[in-house]
XYZ file of C-alpha atoms in Angstrom:
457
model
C 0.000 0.000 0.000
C 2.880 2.385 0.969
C 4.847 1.773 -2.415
C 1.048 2.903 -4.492
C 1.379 5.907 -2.591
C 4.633 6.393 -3.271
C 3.867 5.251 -6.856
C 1.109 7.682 -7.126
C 3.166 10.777 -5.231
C 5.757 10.222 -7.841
C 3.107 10.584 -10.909
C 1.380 13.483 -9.438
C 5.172 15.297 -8.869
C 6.357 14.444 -12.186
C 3.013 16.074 -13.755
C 3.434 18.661 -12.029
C 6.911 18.895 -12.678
C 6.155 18.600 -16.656
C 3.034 20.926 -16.077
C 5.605 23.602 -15.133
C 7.999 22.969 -17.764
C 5.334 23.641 -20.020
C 4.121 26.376 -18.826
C 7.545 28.062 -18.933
C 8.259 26.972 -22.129
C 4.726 28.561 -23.068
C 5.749 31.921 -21.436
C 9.685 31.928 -22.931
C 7.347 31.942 -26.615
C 5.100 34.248 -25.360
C 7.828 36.706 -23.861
C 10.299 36.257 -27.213
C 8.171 36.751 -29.888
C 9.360 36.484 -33.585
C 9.817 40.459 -33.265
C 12.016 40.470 -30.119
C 13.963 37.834 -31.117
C 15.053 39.879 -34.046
C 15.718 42.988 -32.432
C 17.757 40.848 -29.983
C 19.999 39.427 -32.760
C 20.201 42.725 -34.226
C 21.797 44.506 -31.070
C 24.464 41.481 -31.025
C 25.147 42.199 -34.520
C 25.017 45.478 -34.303
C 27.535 46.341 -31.271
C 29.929 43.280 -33.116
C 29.874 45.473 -36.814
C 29.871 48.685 -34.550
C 32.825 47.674 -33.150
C 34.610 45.671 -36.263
C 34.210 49.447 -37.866
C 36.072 51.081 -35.435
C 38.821 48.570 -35.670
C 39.014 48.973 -39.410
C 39.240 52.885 -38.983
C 42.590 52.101 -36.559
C 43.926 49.521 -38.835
C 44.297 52.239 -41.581
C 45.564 54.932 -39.661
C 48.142 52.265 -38.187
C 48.850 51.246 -41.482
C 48.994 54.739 -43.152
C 50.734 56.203 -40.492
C 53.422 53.640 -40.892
C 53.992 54.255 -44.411
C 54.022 58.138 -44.243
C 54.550 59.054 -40.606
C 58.031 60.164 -41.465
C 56.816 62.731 -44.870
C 57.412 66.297 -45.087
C 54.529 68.807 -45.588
C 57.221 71.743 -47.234
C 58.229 70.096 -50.311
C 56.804 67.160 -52.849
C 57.280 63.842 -51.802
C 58.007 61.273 -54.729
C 57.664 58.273 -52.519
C 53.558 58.420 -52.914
C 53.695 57.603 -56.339
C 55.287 54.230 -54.878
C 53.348 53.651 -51.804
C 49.984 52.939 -53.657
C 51.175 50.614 -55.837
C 52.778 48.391 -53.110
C 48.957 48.855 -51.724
C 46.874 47.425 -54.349
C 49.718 44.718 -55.863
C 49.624 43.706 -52.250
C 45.614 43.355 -51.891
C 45.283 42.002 -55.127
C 47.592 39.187 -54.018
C 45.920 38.680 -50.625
C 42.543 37.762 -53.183
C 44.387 35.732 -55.216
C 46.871 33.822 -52.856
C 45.342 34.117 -49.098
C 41.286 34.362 -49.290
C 41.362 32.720 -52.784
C 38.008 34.437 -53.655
C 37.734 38.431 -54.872
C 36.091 40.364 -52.673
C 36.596 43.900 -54.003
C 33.113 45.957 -55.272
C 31.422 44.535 -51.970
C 27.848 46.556 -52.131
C 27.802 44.993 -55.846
C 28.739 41.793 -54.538
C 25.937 41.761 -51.674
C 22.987 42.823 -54.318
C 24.332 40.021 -56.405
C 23.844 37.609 -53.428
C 20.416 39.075 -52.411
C 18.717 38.712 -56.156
C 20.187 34.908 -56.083
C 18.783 34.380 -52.655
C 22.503 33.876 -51.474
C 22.358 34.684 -47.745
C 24.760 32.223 -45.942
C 28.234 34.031 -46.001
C 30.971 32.428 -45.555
C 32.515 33.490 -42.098
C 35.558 34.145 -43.339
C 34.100 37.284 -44.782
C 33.600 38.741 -41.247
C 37.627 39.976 -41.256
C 38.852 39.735 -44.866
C 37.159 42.649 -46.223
C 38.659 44.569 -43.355
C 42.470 43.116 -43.760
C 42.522 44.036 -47.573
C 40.598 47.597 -47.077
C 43.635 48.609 -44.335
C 46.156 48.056 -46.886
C 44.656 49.217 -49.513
C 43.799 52.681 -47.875
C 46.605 52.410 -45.634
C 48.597 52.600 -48.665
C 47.267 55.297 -50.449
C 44.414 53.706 -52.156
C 41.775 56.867 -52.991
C 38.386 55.638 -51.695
C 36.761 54.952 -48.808
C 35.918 52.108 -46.365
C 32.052 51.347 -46.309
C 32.452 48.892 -48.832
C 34.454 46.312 -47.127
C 32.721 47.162 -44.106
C 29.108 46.752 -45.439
C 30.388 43.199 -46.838
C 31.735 42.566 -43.757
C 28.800 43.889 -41.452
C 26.818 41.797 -43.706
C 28.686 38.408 -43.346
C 28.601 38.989 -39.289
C 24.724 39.542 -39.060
C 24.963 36.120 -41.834
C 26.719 34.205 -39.008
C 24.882 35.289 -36.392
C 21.741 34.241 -38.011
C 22.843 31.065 -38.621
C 24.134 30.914 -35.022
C 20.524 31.449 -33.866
C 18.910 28.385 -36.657
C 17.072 31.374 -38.716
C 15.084 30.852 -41.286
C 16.167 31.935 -45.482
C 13.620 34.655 -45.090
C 14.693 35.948 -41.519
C 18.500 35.508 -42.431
C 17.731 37.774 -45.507
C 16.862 40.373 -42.909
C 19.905 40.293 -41.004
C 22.222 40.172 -43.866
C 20.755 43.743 -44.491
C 21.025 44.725 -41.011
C 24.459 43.771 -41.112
C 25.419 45.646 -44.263
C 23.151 48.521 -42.948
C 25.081 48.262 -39.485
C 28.221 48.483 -41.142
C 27.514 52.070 -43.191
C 26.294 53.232 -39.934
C 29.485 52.200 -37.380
C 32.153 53.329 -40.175
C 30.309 57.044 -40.463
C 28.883 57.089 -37.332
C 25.453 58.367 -38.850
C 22.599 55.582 -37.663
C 20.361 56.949 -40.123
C 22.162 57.087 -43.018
C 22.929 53.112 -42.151
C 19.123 52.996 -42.350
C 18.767 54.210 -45.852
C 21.647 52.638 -47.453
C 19.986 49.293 -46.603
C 16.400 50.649 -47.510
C 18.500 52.531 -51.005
C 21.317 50.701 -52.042
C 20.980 47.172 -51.201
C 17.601 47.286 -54.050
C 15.801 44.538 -52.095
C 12.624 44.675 -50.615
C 12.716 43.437 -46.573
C 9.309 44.429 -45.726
C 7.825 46.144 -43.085
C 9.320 43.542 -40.729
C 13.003 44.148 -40.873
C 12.696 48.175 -40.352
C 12.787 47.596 -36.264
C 15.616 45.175 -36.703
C 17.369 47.361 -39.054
C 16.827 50.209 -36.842
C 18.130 48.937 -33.669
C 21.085 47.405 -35.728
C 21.971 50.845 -37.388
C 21.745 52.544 -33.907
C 23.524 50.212 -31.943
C 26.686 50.163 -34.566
C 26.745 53.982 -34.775
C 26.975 54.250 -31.134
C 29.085 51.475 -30.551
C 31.648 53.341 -33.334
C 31.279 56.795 -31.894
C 31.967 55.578 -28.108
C 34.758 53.691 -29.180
C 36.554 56.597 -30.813
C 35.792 58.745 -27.747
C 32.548 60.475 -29.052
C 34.274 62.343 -31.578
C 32.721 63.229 -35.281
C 34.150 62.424 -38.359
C 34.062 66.029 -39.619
C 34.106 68.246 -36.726
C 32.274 70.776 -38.771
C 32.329 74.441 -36.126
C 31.309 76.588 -38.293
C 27.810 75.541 -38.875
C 25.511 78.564 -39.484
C 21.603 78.537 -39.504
C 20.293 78.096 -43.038
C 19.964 81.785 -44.417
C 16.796 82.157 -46.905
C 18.722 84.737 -48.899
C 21.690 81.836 -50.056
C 18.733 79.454 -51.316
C 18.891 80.445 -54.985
C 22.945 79.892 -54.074
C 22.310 76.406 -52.610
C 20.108 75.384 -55.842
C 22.781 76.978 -58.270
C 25.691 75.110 -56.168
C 23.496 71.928 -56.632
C 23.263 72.122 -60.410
C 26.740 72.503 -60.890
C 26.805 69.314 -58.593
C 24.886 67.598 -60.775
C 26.769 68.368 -63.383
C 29.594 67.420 -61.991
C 28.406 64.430 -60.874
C 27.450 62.966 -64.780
C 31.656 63.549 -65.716
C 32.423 61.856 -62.013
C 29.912 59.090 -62.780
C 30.891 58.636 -66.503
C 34.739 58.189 -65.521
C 33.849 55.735 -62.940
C 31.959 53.804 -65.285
C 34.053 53.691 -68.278
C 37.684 53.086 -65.962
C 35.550 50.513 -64.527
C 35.131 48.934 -67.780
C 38.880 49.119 -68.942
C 39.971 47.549 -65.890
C 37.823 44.518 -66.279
C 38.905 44.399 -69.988
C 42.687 43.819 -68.397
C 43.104 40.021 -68.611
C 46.917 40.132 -67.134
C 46.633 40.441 -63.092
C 49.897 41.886 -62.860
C 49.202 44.561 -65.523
C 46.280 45.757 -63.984
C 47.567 46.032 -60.576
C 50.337 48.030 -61.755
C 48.788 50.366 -63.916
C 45.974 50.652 -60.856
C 49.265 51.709 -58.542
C 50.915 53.829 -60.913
C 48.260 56.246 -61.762
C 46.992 56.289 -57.925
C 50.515 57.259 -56.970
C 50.983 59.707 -59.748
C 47.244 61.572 -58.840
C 48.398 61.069 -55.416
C 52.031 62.896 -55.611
C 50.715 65.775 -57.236
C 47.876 66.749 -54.942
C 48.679 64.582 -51.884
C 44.421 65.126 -50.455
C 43.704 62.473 -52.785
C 45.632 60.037 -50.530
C 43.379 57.291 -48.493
C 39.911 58.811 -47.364
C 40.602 62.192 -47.038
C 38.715 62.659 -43.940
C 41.095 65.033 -42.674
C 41.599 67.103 -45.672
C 37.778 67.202 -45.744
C 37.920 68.918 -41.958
C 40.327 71.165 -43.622
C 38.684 72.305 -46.310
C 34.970 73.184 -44.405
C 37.235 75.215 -41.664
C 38.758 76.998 -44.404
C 42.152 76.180 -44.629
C 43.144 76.061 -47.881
C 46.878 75.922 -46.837
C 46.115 71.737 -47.053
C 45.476 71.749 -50.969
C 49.680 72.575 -51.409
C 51.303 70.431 -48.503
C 53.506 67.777 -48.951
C 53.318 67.988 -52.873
C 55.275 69.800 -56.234
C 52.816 72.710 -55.334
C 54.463 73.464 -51.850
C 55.852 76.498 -50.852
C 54.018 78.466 -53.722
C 52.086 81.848 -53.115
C 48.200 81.065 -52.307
C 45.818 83.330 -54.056
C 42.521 82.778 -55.576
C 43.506 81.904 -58.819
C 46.109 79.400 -57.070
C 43.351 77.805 -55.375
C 40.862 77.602 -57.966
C 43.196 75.729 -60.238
C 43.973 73.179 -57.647
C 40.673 72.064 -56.554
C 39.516 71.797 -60.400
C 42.043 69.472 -61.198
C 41.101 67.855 -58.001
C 37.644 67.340 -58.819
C 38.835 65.977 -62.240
C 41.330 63.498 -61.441
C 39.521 61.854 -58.238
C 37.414 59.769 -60.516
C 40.494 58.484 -62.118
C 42.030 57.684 -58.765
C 38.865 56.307 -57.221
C 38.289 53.927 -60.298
C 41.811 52.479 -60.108
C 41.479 52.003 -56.255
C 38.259 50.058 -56.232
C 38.414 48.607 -59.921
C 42.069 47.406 -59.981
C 42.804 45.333 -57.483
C 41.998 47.367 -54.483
C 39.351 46.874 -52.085
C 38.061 49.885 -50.938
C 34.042 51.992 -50.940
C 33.400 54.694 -53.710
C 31.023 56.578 -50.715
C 33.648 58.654 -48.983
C 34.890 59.617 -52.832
C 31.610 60.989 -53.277
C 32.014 62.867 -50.471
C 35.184 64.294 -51.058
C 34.641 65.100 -54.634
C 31.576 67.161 -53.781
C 33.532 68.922 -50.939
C 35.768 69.868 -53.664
C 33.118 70.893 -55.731
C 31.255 72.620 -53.308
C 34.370 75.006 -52.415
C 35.246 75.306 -55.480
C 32.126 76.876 -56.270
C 31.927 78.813 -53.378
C 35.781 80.376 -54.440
C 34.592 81.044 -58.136
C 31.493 83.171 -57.107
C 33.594 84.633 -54.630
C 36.221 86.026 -56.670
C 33.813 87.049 -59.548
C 32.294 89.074 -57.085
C 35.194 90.778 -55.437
C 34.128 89.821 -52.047
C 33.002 87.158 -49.515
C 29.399 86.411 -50.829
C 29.427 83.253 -50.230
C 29.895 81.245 -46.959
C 33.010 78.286 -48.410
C 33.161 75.604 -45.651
C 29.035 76.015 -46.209
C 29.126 75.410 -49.248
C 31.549 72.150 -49.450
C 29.749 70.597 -46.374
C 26.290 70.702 -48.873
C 28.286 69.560 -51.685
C 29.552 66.692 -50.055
C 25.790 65.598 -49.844
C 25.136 66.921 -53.418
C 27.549 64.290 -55.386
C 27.179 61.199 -52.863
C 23.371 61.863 -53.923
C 23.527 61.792 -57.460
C 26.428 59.421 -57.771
C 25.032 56.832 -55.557
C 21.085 57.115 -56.695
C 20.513 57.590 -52.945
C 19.287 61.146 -51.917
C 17.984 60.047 -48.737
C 21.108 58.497 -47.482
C 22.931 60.892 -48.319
C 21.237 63.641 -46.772
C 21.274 61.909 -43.528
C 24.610 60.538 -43.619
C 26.099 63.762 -44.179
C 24.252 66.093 -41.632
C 25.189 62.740 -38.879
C 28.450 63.227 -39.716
C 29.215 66.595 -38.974
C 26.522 66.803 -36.309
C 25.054 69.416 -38.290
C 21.104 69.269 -37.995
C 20.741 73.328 -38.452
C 21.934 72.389 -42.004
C 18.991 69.659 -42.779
C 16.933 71.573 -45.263
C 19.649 73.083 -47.313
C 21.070 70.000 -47.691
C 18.151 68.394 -48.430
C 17.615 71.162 -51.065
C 21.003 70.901 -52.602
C 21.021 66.739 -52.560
C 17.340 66.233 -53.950
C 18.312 68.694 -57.009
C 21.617 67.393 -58.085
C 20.167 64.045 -57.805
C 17.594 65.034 -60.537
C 20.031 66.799 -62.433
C 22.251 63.348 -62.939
C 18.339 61.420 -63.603
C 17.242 64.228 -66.196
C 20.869 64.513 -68.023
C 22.820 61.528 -67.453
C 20.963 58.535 -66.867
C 23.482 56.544 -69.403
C 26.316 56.735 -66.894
C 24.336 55.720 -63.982
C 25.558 52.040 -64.017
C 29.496 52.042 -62.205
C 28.993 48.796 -59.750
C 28.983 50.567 -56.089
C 32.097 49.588 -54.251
């Protein structure tokens, strides 16, 4: 009788026992809904891309500081025309020899994968991106780093999502997050993350991944800007309130952006071309390195981002456009000035095509900024000197044609806008800028539609 009650005691505890399992297993799929379990995901991914684009920023300043830590700014320095070239031969190679798969023209690259449905990455692509971007831009390379860091952002949120059994359609979501992650950590602008995911990437997500996507591109750009001690990119002081009087300016100035933006775009495309036509590796590595180096030793800006030039250039120091090349030394005036940032603007397409389209891997985002910075002052200087005084505001004007070209040349006005204003932490400048991208974007649509199709690095 006393082992039946025992018998029985033991039952009734054991469905209990299981009664209580199942309840909590009920409440744990209650509590972590298909929504929650996203956003969770995307936080992981987004503080391990946040902080994989900080460590990509350090690897190229390490890098490029030890190649030209030891340069002089008073005279020209022929050693750039060699440092590129050891730059792309030596990415090229780490393609070919070490990852044994290309990886350069990574945006293209991920669109490819999302129109085959291609959304397991291998992990591998979570630090190769990054290894060949530091020596390419280390070394001189012309470009920019979102790129590589998209690809890579977009092979992390990949391996988490497989880490976590997600389905094809879910994984598909955090590939994007990833990429979208990455754009944010490497410019620190959340929302421009946001619409290069919802812009560039040309897939539709749905209505489902925009919380994901959000909390990934937020999570990277604060993970990046804590890391690098809360600093901006452009540390833009001189931002002035948008003055109603300068609007017919701003629309003039985006025009001429426009404009601009069709040769840019056109170069890009047809260099593009040329390069792929190059069947000998070796020839098109060194032909890549030579005419980096050569646009590189005569105006020395053009070398790696340009991030700091950029700073420069909006606080008005044009004493930057001369240092360290055959132009040192000379007497600044206008005319000086005006003649250097034109041939600027016209050879950074050539340089930005041979970074990212022979053998280099590098972005063509942060050339799109830097070419409409260009622009931009460059503008600003014309009107100024036509005029025989200071009618128009310089640094103003670069800062909203940095916005202007990324715009048109990367058919994304809305990322642009954003990413560009986040940058510089310069939200009294929305609407201009929003002005001045939105009409040099329709400029390049209405004129030159035929030279919209360079892959996006």
């Amino acid at each position: 009788m006393n082992n039946k009650r025992e018998n029985i005691s033991a039952v009734n505890n054991s469905s209990s026992s299981t009664s209580s399992a199942g309840w909590l297993g009920r409440r744990v799929r209650e509590v972590y809904t298909e929504p929650v379990r996203m956003a969770m995901i995307a936080f992981v991914t987004g503080l391990l891309v946040g902080t994989a684009a900080f460590l990509l920023k350090r690897m190229v300043a390490w890098v490029s500081q030890l190649f030209t830590g030891a340069l002089s700014g008073d005279h020209a320095n022929w050693v750039l025309i060699l440092i590129p070239v050891v730059g792309v031969v030596l990415a090229a190679m780490f393609q070919r020899h070490v990852t044994r798969y290309e990886i350069y023209h990574g945006v293209s690259r991920l669109n490819r994968d999302f129109k085959a449905g291609k959304y397991r990455l291998r992990p591998s692509l979570t630090f190769t991106p990054m290894i060949a971007a530091a020596i390419t831009l280390g070394c001189g390379g012309s470009a920019g780093s979102e790129g590589p860091i998209a690809y890579t952002g977009a092979a992390i949120g990949s391996n988490v999502g497989k880490a976590w059994h997600l389905s094809p359609r879910l994984l598909k979501i955090m590939v994007a997050c990833g990429a979208g992650a990455g754009i944010a950590g490497i410019f620190k602008a959340p929302v421009g993350g946001v619409f290069f995911a919802l812009e560039c990437l040309a897939v539709d997500l749905g209505a489902g991944a925009v919380i994901p996507l959000m909390v990934a591109a937020v999570t990277a750009g604060l993970t990046a800007f804590v890391l690098s001690g809360c600093t901006p990119d452009l540390d833009f002081a001189a931002v002035l309130h948008f003055d109603m009087h300068l609007l017919p300016w701003v629309v003039a100035l985006a025009l001429f952006c426009g404009v601009y933006s069709i040769y840019y775009q056109m170069i890009m495309t047809r260099m593009s071309a040329w390069y792929a036509s190059l069947s000998n590796h070796w020839v098109k590595n060194l032909t890549a390195g030579l005419l980096i180096g050569l646009a590189v030793f005569m105006f020395p800006p053009l070398f790696g981002e340009g991030y700091s030039f950029m700073a420069k250039l909006l606080a008005g120091d044009v004493a930057a456009l001369f240092a360290y090349g055959p132009f040192a030394g000379v007497h600044i005036t206008a005319v000086a000035v005006i003649l250097v940032l034109a041939a600027m603007a016209l050879v950074k397409a050539f340089a930005t095509s041979s970074t990212t389209s022979g053998g280099g891997v590098a972005g063509d985002f942060a050339p799109s900024l830097f070419a409409g910075c260009v622009a931009g002052y460059l503008f600003a200087v014309v009107v100024n000197t036509c005029a025989g005084a200071e009618l128009l505001p310089q640094g103003y004007f670069a800062f909203l044609g940095m916005g202007a070209v990324m715009a048109a040349t990367q058919r994304a006005p809305l990322m642009a806008i954003f990413l560009t204003v986040e940058m510089a932490m310069a939200w009294e400048l929305l609407l201009p800028a929003a002005v001045c991208a939105a009409v040099s974007y329709f400029t390049l649509r209405l004129l030159g539609t035929r030279y919209m199709c360079a892959p996006r690095s």
